[in-house]
PDB file of C-alpha atoms in Angstrom:
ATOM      1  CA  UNK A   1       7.068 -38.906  52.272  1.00  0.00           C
ATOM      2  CA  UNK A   2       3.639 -37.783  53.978  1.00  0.00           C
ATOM      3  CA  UNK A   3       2.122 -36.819  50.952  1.00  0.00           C
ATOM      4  CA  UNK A   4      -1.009 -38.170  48.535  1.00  0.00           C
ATOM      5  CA  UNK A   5      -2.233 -37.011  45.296  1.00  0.00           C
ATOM      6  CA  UNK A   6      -6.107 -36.230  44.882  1.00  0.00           C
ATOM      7  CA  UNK A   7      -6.423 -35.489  41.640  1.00  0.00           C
ATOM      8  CA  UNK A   8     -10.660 -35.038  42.433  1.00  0.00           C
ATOM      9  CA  UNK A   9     -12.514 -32.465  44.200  1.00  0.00           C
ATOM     10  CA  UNK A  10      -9.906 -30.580  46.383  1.00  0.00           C
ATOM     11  CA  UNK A  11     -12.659 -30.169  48.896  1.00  0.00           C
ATOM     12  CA  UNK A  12     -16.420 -29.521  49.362  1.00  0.00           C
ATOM     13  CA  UNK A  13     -18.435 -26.898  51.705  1.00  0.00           C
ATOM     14  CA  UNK A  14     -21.994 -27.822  52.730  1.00  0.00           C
ATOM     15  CA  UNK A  15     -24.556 -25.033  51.463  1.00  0.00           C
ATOM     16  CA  UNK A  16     -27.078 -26.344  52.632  1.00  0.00           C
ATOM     17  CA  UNK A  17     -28.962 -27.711  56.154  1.00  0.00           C
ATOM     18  CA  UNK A  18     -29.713 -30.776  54.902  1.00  0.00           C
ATOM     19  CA  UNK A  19     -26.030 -31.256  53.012  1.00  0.00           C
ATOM     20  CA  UNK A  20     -24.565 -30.020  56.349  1.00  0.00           C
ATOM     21  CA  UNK A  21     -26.363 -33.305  58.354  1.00  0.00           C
ATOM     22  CA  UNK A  22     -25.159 -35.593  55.600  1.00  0.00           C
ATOM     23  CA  UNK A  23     -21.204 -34.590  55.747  1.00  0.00           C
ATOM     24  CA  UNK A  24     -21.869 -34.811  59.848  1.00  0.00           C
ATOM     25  CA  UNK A  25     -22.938 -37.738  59.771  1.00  0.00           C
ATOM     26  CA  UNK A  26     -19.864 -38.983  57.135  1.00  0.00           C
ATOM     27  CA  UNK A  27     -17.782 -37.184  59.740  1.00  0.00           C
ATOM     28  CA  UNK A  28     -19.056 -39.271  62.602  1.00  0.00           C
ATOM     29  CA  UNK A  29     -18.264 -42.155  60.032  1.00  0.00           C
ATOM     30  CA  UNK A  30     -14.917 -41.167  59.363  1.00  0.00           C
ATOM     31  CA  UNK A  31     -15.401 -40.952  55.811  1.00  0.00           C
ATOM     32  CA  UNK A  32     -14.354 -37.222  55.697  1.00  0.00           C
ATOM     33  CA  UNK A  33     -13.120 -34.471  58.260  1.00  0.00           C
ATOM     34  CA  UNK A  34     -12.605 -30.095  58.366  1.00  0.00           C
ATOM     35  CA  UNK A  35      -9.657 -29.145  56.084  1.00  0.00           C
ATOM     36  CA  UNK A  36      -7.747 -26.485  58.143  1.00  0.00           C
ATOM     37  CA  UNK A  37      -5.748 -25.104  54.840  1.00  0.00           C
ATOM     38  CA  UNK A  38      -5.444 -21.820  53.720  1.00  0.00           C
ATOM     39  CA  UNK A  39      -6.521 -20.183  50.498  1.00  0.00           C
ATOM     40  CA  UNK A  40      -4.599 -17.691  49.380  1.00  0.00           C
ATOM     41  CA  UNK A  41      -4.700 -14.809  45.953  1.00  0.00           C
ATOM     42  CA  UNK A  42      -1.882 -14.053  43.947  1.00  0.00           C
ATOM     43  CA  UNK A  43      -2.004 -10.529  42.161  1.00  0.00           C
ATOM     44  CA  UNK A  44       1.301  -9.104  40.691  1.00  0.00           C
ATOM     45  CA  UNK A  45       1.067  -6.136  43.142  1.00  0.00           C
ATOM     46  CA  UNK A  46       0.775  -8.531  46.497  1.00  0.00           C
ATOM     47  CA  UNK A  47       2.129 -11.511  45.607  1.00  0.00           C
ATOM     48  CA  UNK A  48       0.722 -14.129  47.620  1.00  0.00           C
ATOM     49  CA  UNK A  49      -1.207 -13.226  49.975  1.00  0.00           C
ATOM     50  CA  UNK A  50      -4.473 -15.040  52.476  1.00  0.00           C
ATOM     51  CA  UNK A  51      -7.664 -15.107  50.202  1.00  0.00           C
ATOM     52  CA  UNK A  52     -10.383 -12.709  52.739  1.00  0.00           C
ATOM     53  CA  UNK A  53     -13.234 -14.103  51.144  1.00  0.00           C
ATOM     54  CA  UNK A  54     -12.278 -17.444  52.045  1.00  0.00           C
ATOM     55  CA  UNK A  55     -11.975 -17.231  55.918  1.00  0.00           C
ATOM     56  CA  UNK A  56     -15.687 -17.807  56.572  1.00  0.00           C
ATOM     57  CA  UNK A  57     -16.244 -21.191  54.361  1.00  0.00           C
ATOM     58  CA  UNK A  58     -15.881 -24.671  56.367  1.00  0.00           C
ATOM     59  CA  UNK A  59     -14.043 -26.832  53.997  1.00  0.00           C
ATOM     60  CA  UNK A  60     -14.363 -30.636  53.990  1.00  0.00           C
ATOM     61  CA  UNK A  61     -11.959 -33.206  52.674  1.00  0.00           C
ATOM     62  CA  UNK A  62     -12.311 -37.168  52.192  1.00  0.00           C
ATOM     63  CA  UNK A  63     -10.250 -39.120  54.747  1.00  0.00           C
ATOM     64  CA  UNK A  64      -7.729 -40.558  53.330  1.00  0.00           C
ATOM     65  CA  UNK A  65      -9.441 -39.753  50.124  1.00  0.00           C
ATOM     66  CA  UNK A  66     -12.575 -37.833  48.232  1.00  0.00           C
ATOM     67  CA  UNK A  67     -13.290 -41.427  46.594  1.00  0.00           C
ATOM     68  CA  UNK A  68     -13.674 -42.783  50.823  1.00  0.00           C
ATOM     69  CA  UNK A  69     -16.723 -40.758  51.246  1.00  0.00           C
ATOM     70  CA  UNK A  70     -18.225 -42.125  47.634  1.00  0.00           C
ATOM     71  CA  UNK A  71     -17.157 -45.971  49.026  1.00  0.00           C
ATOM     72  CA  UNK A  72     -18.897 -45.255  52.184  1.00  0.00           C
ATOM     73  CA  UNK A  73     -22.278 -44.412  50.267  1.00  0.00           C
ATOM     74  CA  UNK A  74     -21.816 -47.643  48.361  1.00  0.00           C
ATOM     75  CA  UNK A  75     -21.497 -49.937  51.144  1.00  0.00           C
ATOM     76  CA  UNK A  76     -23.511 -52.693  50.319  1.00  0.00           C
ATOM     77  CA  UNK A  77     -23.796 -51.746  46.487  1.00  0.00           C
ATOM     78  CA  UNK A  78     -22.523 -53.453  43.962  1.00  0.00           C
ATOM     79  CA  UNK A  79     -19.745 -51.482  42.430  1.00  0.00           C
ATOM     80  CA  UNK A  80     -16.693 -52.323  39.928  1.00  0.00           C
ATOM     81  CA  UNK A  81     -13.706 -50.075  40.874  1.00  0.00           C
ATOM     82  CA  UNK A  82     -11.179 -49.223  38.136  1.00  0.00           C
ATOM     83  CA  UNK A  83     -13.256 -50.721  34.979  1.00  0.00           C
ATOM     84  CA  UNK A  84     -13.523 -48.947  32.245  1.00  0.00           C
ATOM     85  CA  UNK A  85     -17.061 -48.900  30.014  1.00  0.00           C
ATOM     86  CA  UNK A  86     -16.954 -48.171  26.345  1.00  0.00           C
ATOM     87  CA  UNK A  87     -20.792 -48.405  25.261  1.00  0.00           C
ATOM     88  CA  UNK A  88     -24.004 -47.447  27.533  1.00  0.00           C
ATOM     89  CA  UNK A  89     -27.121 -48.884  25.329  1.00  0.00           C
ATOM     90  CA  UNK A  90     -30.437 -49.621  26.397  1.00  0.00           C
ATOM     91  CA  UNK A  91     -31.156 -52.573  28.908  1.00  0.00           C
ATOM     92  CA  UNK A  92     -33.526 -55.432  27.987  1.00  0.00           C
ATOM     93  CA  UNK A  93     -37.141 -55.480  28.466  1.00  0.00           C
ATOM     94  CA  UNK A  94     -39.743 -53.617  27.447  1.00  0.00           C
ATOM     95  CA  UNK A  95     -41.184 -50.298  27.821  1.00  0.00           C
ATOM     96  CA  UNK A  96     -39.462 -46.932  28.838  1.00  0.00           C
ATOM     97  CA  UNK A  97     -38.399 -48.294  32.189  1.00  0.00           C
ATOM     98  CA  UNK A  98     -36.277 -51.010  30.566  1.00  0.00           C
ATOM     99  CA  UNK A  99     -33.193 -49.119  32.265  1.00  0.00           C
ATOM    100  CA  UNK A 100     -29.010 -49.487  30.622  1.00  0.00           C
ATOM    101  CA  UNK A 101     -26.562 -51.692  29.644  1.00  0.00           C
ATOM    102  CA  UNK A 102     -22.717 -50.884  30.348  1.00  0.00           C
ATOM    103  CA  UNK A 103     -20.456 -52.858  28.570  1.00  0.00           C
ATOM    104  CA  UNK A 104     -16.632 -53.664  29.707  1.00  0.00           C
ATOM    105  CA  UNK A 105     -13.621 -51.948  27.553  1.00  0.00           C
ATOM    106  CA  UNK A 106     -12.487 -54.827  27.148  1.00  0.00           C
ATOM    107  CA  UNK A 107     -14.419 -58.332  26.878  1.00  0.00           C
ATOM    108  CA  UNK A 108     -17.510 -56.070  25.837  1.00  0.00           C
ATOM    109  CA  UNK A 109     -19.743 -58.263  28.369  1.00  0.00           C
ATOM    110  CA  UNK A 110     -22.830 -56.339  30.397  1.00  0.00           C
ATOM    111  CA  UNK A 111     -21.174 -54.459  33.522  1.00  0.00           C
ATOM    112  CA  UNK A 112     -24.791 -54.353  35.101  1.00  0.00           C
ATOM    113  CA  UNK A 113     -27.990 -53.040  34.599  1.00  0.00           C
TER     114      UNK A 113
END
């Protein structure tokens, strides 16, 4: 077997300094780690052949998933995993700070605020 299915991001590269500190310290966490693949071209003269544009570009990857590094972030969040939401509507309240409503697919009750 040995193989998994990410049907997300394929992987990420920092642009950034201050992006570059983040996915260090999600490295450090274990969250994600340096993908050592290789991109290639295909062009009906060559064939396949190793992309050279690519070689410079430090790719990242979730361990063992992209969705580990978004679990990470929302460690001590509330969060529904696999729920579907059907309607987003305005939360209660007043004023323009009154925030939304997501409702569940299927009982139609308030996901959160």
């Amino acid at each position: 077997d040995g193989y998994q299915w990410d049907h997300g991001a394929q992987y990420f590269s920092p642009k950034t300094d201050a992006f570059s500190v983040a996915v260090s310290e999600w490295v450090e966490q274990g969250w994600c780690d340096a993908w050592a693949g290789e991109h290639c071209v295909w062009s009906s003269e060559g064939g396949v052949s190793p992309d050279p544009k690519a070689a410079a570009a430090v790719r990242y990857v979730g361990t063992p998933g992209m969705n580990t590094i978004c679990r990470g972030l929302l460690d001590g969040v509330e969060a529904r995993y696999e729920t579907r939401a059907v309607a987003m509507r305005r939360g209660g309240g007043g004023g323009a700070d009154r925030g939304w409503v997501l409702e569940h697919a299927k009982s139609g009750s308030a996901l959160g605020e």
